[in-house]
mmCIF file of C-alpha atoms and ligand atoms in Angstrom:
data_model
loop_
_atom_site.group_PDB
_atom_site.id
_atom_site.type_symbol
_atom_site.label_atom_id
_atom_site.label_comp_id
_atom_site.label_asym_id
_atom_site.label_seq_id
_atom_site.Cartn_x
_atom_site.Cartn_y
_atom_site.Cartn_z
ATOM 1 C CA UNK A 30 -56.010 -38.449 3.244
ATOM 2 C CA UNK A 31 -56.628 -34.625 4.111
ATOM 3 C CA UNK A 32 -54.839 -32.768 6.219
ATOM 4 C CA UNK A 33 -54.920 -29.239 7.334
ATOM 5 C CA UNK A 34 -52.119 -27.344 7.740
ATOM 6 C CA UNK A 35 -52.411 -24.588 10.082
ATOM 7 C CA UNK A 36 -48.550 -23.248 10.392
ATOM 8 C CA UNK A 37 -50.216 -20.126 12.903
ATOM 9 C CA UNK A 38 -47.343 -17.528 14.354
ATOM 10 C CA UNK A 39 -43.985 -16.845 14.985
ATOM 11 C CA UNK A 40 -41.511 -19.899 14.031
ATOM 12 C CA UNK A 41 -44.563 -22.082 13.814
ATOM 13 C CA UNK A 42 -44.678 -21.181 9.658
ATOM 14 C CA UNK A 43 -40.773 -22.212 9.621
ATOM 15 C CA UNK A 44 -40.949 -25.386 10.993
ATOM 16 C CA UNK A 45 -44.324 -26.482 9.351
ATOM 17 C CA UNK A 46 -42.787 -25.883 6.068
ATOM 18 C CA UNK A 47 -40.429 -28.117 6.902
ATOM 19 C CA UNK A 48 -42.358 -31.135 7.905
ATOM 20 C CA UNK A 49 -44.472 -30.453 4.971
ATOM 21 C CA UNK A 50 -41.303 -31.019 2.810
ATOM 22 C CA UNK A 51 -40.454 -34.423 4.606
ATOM 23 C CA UNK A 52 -44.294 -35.186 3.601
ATOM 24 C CA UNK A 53 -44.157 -34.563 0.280
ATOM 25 C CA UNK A 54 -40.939 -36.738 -0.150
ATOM 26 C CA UNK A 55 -42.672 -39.819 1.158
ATOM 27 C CA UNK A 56 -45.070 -41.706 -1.445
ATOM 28 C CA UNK A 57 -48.112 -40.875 -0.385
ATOM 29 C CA UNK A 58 -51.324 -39.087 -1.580
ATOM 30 C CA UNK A 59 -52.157 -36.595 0.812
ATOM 31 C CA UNK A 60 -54.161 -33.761 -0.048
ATOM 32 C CA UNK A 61 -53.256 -30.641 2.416
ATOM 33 C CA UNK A 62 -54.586 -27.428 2.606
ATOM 34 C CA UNK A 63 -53.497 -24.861 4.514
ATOM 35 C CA UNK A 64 -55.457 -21.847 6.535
ATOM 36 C CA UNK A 65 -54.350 -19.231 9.104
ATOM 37 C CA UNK A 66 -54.696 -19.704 12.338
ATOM 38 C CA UNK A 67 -53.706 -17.639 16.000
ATOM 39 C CA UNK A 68 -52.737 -14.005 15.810
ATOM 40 C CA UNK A 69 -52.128 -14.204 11.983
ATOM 41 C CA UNK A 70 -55.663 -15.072 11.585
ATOM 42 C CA UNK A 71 -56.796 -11.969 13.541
ATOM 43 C CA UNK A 72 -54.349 -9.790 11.577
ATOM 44 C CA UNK A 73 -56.137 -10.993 8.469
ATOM 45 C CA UNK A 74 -59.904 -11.583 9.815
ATOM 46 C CA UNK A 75 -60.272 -10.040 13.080
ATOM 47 C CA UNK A 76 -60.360 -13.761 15.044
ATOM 48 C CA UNK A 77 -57.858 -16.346 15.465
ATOM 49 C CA UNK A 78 -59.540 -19.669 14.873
ATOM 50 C CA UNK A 79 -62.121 -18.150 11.783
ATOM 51 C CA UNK A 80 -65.174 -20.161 10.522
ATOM 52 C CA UNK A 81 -63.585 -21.480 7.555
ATOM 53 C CA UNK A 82 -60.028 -22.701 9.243
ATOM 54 C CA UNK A 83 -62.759 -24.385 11.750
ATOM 55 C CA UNK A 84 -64.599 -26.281 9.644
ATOM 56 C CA UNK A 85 -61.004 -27.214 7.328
ATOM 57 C CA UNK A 86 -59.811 -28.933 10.436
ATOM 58 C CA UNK A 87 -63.081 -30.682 11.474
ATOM 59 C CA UNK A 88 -63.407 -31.914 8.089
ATOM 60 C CA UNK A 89 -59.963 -33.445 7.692
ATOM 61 C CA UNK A 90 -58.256 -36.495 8.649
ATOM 62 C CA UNK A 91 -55.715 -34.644 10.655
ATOM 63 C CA UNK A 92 -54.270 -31.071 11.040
ATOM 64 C CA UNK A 93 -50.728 -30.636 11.307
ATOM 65 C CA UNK A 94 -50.347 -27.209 13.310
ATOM 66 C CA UNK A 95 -47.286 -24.894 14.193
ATOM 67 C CA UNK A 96 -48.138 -22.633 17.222
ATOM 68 C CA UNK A 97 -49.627 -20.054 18.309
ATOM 69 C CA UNK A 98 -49.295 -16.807 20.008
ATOM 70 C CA UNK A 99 -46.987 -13.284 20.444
ATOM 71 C CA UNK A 100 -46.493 -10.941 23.392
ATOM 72 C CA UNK A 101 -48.119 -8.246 20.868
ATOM 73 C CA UNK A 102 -51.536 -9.869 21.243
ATOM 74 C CA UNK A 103 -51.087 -9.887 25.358
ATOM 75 C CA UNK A 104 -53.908 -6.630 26.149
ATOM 76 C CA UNK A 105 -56.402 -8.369 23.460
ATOM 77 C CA UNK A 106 -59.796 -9.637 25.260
ATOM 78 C CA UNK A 107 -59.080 -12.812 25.930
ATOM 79 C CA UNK A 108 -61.177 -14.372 23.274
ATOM 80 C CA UNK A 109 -59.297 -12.680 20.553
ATOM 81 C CA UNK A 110 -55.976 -14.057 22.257
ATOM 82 C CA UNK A 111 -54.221 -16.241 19.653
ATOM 83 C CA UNK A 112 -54.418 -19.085 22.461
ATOM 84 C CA UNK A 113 -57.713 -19.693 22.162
ATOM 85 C CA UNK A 114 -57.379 -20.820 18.449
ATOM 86 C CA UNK A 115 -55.572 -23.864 19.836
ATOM 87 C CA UNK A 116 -57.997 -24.405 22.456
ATOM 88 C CA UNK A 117 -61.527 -24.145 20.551
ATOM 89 C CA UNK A 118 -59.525 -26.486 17.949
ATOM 90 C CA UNK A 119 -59.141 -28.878 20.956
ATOM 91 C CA UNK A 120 -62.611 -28.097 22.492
ATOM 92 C CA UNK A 121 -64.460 -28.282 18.884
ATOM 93 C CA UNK A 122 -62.569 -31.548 17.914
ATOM 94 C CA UNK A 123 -63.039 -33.296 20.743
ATOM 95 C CA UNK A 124 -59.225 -33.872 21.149
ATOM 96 C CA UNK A 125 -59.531 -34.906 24.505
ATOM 97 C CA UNK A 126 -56.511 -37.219 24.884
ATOM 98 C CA UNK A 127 -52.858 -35.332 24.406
ATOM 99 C CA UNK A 128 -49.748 -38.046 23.624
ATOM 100 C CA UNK A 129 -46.601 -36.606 24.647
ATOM 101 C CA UNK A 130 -43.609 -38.731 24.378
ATOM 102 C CA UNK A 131 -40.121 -38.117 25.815
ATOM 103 C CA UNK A 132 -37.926 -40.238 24.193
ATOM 104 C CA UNK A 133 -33.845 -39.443 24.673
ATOM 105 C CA UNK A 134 -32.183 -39.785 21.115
ATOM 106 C CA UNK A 135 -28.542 -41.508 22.344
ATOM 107 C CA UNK A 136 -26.892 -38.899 20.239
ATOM 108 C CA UNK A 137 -28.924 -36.052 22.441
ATOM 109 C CA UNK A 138 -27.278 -37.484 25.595
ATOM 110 C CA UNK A 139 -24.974 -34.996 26.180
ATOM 111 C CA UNK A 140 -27.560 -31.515 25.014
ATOM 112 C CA UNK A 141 -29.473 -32.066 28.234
ATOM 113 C CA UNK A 142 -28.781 -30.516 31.363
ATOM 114 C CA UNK A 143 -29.540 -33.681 33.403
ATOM 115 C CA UNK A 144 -26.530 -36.335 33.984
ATOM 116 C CA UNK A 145 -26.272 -38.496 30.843
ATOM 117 C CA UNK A 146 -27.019 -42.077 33.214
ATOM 118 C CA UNK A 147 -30.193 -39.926 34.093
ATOM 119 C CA UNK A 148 -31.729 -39.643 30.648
ATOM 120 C CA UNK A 149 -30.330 -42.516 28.569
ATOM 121 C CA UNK A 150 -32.487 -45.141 26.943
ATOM 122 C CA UNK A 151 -35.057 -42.535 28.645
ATOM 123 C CA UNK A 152 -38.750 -43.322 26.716
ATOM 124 C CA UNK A 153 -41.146 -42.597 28.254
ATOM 125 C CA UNK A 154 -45.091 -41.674 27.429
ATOM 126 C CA UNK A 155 -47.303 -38.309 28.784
ATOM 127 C CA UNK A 156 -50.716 -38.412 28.605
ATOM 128 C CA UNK A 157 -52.304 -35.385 29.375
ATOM 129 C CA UNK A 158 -56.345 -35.146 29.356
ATOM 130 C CA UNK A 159 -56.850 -31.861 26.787
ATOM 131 C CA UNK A 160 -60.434 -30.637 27.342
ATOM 132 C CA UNK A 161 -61.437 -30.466 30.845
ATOM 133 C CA UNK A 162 -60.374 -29.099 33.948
ATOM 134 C CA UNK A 163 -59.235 -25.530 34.750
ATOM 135 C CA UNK A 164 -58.829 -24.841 31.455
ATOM 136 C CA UNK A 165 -62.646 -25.252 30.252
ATOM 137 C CA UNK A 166 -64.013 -24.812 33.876
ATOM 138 C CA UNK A 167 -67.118 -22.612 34.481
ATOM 139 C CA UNK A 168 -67.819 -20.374 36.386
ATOM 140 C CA UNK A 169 -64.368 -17.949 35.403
ATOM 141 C CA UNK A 170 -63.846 -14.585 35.567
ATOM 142 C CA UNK A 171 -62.881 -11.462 37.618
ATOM 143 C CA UNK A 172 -65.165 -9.479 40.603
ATOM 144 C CA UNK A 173 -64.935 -5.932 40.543
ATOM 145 C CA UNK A 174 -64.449 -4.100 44.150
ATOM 146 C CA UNK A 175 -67.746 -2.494 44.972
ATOM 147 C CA UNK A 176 -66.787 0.067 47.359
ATOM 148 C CA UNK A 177 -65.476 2.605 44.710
ATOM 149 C CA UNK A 178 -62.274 2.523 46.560
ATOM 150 C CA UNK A 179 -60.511 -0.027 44.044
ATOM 151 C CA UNK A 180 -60.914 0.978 40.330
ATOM 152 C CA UNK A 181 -60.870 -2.224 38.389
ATOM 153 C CA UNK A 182 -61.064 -5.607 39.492
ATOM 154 C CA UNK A 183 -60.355 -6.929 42.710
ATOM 155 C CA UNK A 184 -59.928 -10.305 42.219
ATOM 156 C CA UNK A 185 -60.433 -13.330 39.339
ATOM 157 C CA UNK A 186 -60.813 -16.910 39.476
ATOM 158 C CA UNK A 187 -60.992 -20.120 37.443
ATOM 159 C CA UNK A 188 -63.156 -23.146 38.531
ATOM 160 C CA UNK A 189 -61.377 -27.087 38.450
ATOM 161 C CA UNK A 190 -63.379 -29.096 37.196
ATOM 162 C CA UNK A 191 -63.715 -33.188 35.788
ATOM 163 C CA UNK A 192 -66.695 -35.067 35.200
ATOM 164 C CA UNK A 193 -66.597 -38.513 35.574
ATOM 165 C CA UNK A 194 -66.419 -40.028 32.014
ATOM 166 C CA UNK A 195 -63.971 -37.457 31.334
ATOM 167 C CA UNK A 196 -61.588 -39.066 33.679
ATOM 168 C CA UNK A 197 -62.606 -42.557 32.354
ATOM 169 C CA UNK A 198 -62.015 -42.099 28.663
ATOM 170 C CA UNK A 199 -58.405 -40.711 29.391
ATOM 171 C CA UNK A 200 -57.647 -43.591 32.037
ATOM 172 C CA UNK A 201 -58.741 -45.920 29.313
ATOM 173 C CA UNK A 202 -56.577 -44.193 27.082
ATOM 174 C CA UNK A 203 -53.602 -44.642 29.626
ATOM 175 C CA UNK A 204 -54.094 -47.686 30.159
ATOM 176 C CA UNK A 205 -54.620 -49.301 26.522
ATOM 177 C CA UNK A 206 -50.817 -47.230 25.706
ATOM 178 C CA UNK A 207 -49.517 -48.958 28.720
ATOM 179 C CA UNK A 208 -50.641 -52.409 27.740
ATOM 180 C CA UNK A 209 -49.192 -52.031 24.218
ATOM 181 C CA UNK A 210 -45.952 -50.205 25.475
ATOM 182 C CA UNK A 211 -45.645 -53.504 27.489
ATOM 183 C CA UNK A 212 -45.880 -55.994 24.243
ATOM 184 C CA UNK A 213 -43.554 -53.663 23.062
ATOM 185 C CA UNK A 214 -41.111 -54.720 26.028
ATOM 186 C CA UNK A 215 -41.804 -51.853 28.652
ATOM 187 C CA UNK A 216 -43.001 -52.205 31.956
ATOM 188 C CA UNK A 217 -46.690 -51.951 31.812
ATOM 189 C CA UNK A 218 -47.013 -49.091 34.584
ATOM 190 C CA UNK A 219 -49.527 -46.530 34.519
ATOM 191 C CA UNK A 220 -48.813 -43.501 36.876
ATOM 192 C CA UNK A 221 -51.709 -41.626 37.722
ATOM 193 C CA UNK A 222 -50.143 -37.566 38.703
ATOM 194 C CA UNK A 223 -53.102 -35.964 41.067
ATOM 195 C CA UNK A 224 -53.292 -33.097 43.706
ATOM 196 C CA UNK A 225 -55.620 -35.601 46.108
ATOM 197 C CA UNK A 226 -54.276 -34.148 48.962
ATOM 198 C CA UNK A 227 -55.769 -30.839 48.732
ATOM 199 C CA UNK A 228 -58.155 -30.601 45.641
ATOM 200 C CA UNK A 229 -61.211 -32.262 45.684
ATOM 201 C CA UNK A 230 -61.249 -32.450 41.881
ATOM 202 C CA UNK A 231 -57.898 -34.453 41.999
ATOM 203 C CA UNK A 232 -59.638 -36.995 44.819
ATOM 204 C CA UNK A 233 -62.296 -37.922 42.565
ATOM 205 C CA UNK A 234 -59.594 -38.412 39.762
ATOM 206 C CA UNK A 235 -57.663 -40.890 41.657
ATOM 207 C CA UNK A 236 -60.866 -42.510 42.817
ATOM 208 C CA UNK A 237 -62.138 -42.635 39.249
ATOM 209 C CA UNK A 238 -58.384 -43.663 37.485
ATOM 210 C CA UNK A 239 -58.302 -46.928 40.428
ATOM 211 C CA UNK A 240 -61.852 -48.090 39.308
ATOM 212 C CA UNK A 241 -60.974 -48.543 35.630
ATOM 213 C CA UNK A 242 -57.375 -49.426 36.693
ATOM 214 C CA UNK A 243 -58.994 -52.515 37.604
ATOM 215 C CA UNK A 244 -60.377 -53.957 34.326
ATOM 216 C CA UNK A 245 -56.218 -53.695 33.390
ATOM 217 C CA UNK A 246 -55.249 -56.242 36.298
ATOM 218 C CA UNK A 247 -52.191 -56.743 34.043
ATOM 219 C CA UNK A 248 -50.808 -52.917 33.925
ATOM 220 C CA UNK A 249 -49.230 -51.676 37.299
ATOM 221 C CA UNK A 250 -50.900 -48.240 38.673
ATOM 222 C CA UNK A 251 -49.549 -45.860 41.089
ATOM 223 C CA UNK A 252 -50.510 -42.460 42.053
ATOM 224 C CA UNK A 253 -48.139 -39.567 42.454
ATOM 225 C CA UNK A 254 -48.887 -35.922 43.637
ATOM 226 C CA UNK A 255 -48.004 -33.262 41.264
ATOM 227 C CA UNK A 256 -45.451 -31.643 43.212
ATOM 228 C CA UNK A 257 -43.596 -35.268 43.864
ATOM 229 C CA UNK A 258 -43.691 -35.776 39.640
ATOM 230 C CA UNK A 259 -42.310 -32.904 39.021
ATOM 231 C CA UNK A 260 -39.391 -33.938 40.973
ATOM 232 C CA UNK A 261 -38.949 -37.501 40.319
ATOM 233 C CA UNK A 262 -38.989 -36.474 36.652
ATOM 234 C CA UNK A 263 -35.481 -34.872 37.139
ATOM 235 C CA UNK A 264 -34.697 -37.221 40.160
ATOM 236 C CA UNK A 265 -35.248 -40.678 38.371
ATOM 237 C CA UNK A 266 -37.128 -39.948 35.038
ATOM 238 C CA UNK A 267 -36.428 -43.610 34.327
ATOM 239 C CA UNK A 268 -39.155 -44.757 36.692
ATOM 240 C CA UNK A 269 -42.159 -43.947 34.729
ATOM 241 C CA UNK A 270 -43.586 -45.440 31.817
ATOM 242 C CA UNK A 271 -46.755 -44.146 31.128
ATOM 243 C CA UNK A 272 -48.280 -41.162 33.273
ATOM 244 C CA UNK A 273 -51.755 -39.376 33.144
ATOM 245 C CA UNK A 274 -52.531 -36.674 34.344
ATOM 246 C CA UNK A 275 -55.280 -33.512 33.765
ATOM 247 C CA UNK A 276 -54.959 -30.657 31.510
ATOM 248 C CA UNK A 277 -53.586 -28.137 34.054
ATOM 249 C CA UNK A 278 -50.843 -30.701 35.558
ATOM 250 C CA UNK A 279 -50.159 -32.353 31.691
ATOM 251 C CA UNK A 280 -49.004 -28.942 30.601
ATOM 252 C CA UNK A 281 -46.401 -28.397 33.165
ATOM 253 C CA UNK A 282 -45.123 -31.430 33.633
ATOM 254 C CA UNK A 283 -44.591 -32.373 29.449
ATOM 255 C CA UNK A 284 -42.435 -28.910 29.441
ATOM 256 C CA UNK A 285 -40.526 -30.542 32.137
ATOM 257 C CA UNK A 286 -40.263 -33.868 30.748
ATOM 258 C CA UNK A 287 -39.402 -31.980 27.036
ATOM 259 C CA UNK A 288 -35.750 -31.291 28.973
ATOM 260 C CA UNK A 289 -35.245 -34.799 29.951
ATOM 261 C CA UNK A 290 -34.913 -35.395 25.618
ATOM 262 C CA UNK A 291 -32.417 -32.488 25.315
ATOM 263 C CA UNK A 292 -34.871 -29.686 23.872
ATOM 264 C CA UNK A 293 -38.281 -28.909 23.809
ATOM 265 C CA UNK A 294 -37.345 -28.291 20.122
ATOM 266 C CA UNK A 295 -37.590 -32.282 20.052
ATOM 267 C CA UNK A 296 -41.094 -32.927 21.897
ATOM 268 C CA UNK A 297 -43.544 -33.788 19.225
ATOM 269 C CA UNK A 298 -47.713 -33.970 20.415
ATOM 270 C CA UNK A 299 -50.864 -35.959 19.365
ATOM 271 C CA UNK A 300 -54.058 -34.866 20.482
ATOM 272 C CA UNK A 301 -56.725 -37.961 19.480
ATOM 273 C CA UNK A 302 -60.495 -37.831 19.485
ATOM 274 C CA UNK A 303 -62.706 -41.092 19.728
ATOM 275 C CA UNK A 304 -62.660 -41.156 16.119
ATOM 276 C CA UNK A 305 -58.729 -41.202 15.925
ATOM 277 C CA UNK A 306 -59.115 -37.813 13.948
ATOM 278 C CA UNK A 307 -56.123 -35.928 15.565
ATOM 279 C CA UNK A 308 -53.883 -32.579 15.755
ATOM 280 C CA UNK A 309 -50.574 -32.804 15.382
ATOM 281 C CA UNK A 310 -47.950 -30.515 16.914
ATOM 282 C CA UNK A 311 -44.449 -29.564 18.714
ATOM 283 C CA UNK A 312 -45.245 -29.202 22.046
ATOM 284 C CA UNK A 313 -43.297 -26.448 22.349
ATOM 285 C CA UNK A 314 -44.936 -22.953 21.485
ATOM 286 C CA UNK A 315 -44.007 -20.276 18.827
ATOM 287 C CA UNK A 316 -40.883 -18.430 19.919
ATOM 288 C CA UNK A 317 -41.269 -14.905 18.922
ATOM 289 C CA UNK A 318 -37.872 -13.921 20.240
ATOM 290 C CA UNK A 319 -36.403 -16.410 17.699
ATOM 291 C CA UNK A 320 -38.895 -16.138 14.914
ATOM 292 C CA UNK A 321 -38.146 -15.435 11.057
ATOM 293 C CA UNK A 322 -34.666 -15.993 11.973
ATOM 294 C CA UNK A 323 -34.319 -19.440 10.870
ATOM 295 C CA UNK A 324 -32.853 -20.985 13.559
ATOM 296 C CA UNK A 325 -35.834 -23.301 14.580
ATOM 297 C CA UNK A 326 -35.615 -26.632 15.255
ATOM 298 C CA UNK A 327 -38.209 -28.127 13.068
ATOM 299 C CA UNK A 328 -37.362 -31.676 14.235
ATOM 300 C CA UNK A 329 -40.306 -31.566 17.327
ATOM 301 C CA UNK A 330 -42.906 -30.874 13.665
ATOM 302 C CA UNK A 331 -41.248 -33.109 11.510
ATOM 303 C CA UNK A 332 -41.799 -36.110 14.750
ATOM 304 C CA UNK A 333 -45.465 -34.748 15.168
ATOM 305 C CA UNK A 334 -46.195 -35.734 11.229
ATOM 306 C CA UNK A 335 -44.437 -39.217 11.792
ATOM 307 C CA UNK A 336 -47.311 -39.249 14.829
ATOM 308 C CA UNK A 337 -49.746 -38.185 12.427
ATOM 309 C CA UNK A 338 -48.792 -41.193 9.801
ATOM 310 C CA UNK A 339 -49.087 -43.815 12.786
ATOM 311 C CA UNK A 340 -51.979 -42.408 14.296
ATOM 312 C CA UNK A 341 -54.555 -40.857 11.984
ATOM 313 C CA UNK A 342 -53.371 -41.967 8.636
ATOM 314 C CA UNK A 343 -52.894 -45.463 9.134
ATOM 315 C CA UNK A 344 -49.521 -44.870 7.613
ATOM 316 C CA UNK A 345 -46.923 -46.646 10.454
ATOM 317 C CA UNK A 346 -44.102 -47.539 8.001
ATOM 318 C CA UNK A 347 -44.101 -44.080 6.557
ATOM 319 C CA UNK A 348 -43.598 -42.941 10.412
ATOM 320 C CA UNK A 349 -41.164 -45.252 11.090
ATOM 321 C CA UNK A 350 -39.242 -43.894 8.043
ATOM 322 C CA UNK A 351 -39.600 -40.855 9.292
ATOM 323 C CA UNK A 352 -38.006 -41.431 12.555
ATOM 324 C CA UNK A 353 -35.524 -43.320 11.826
ATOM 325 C CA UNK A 354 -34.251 -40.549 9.428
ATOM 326 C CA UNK A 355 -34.322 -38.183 12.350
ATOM 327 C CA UNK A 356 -32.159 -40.588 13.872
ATOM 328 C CA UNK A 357 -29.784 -40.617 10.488
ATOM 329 C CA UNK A 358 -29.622 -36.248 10.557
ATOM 330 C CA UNK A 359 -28.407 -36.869 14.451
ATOM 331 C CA UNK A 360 -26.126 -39.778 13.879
ATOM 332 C CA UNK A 361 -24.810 -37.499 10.984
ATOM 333 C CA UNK A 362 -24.115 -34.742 14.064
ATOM 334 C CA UNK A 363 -26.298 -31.716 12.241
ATOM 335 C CA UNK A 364 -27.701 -29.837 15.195
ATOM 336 C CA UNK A 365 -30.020 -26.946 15.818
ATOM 337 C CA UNK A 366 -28.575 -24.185 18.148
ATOM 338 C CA UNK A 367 -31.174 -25.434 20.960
ATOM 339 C CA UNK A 368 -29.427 -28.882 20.866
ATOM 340 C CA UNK A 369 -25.481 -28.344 19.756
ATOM 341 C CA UNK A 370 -23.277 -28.935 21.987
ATOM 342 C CA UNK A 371 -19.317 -28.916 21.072
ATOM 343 C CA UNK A 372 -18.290 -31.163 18.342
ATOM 344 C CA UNK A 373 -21.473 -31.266 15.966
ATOM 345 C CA UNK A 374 -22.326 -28.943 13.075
ATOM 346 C CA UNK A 375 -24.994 -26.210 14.251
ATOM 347 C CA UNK A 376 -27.340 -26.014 11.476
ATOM 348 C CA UNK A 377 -30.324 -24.088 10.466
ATOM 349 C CA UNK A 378 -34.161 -25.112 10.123
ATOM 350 C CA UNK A 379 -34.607 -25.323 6.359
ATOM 351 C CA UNK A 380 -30.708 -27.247 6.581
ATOM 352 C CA UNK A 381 -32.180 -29.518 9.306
ATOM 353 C CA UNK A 382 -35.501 -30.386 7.243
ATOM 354 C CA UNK A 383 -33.262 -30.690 3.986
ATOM 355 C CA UNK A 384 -31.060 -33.175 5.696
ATOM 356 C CA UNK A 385 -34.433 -34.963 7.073
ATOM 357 C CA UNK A 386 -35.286 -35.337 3.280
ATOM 358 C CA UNK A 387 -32.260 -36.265 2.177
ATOM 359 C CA UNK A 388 -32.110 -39.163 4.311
ATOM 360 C CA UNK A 389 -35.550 -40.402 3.860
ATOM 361 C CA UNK A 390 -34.274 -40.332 0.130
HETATM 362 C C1 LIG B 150 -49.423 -26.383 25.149
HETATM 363 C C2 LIG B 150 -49.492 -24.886 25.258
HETATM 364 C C3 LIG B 150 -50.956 -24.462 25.279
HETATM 365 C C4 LIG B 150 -51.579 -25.033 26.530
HETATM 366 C C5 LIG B 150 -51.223 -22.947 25.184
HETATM 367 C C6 LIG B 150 -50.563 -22.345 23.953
HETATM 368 C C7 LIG B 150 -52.679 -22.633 25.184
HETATM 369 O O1 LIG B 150 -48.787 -24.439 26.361
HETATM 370 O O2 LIG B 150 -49.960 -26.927 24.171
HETATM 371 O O3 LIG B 150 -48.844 -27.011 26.026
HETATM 372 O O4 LIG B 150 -51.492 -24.456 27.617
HETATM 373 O O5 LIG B 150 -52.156 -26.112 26.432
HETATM 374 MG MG1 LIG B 151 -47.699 -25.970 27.355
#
């Protein structure tokens, strides 16, 4: 089993050292190497996804990756931007379907700002297509005024865009997760999020998502504009079970949803290929303003490598360890600042991935 480990910038290289630990304590063979990645791979080579830290993740089973990215890099051309490391991993891979579970720990109830009734027993699953639409749309750019009036450009644009397998392959996705959420004892509901109402892109999505909705005649579908998701989420997050949605729409609302579990410090990410080779990360980004200051939470990584055990490594017992010590360090009341609330002990991120270890031991 290889993995990559690409811990990238800010407090991405604190918390991946801490899932690494918690992977290393399990007994398992894994051989990991590791390779920079996002603005610390400019710093060094001048480009943040190199060659080499390319092909290391293509030829692995998995990557296990940190984040990306620092206001320092902002007035680089945007292909030097440490952003695009993440998303030519995605494009290159082929890591076209994003799982992004929000799952409300009961001990978590009270560190979100939503009414407790709201959020508990909240579980529900995010599945955001990864390598299409806005983001990877052609034609993109900016037009530059041509009366000599304007110095500069005048105005830019990005094109929407989905083909039609690309939509199928994620519905599929959606609605396999659904069916085996529902032997699992949920609902069995897919939710389909769209803009159908004004983009023509987000029409044919809908249209496309109801055609293969019917090879699932037993999973529910319903289709929600973005704008209404975004509020249900807070309104009545309990409603959903499974939603899909495009790349564009995913992002936003799984930052939204990441609130409804207490912290985004506790969202942990898949991104799949066909070939079940995946990247594995917090969904949350790299936190500069808190960075080398060891006050992380590293729990979103350490979840992310359970992910990686259950998905790419064949390893689901090893996961389920994994979580349920997560569990144990929350049960025991050791909290992060981003999730302490009065009453538990506010710990830091080695602390947090020590106490992981400890009770996997
Ligand atoms: C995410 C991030 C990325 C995205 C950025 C860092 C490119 O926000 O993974 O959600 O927009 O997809
Ligand atoms: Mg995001």
């Amino acid at each position: 089993m290889k993995i990559a480990v690409l811990p990238g910038d800010g407090i991405g290289t604190e918390i991946v050292a801490e899932a690494v630990k918690v992977l290393n304590v399990l007994d398992l063979k894994f051989e990991m190497e590791t390779a920079l990645v996002g603005g610390a791979a400019f710093d060094a080579h001048g480009h943040p996804l190199p060659e080499a830290t390319l092909k290391l993740a293509m030829d692995s089973d998995a990557v296990l990756f940190g984040a990306v990215g620092d206001w320092k890099y902002d007035t680089l051309d945007r292909p030097l931007r440490p952003e695009q490391a993440i998303l030519g991993l995605r494009k290159n891979m082929g890591l076209f379907a994003n799982f992004r579970p929000a799952i409300c720990y009961e001990q978590l109830v009270g560190a979100s700002s939503l009414k407790p009734e709201l959020i508990s027993g909240l579980d529900i699953l995010i599945i955001r297509e990864l390598t299409g639409d806005i983001y990877f749309g052609q034609p993109r750019g900016r037009r530059v005024a041509t009366d000599g009036h304007f110095p500069g450009a005048e105005e830019a644009f990005d094109t929407m865009r989905y083909s039609k397998p690309e939509i199928e392959r994620i519905a599929h996705v959606a609605f396999q997760a659904a069916r085996k959420r529902k032997a699992a004892g949920f609902e069995g509901r897919v939710t389909s999020v769209d803009k159908a109402n004004v983009l023509e892109t987000f029409q044919f999505w809908k249209d496309v998502v109801s055609e293969v909705g019917k090879e699932y005649p037993d999973i529910a579908l319903d289709h929600m504009y973005v704008d209404n998701a975004a509020m249900q989420l807070v309104k009545e997050p309990k409603r959903f079970d499974v939603v899909v949605t495009g790349n564009m729409f995913g992002d936003i609302l799984s930052d939204e949803a990441s609130m409804l579990t207490g912290s985004i410090g506790m969202l942990p990410s898949a991104s799949l290929n066909s070939k079940n080779q995946g990247l594995y990360e917090p969904s949350h980004g790299s936190a500069p303003d808190i960075a080398g200051k060891g006050v992380a939470n590293p729990l979103a990584t350490i979840l992310s490598a359970a992910m990686m055990l259950r998905f790419s490594l064949n390893q689901a017992a090893a996961a389920d360890r994994i979580e349920a010590a997560v569990q144990q360090v929350l049960a025991q009341g050791l909290r992060t600042g981003d999730i302490y609330s009065e009453g538990t002990t506010k710990v830091g991120t080695a602390q947090m991935g020590d106490a992981v270890v400890k009770a996997l031991r």
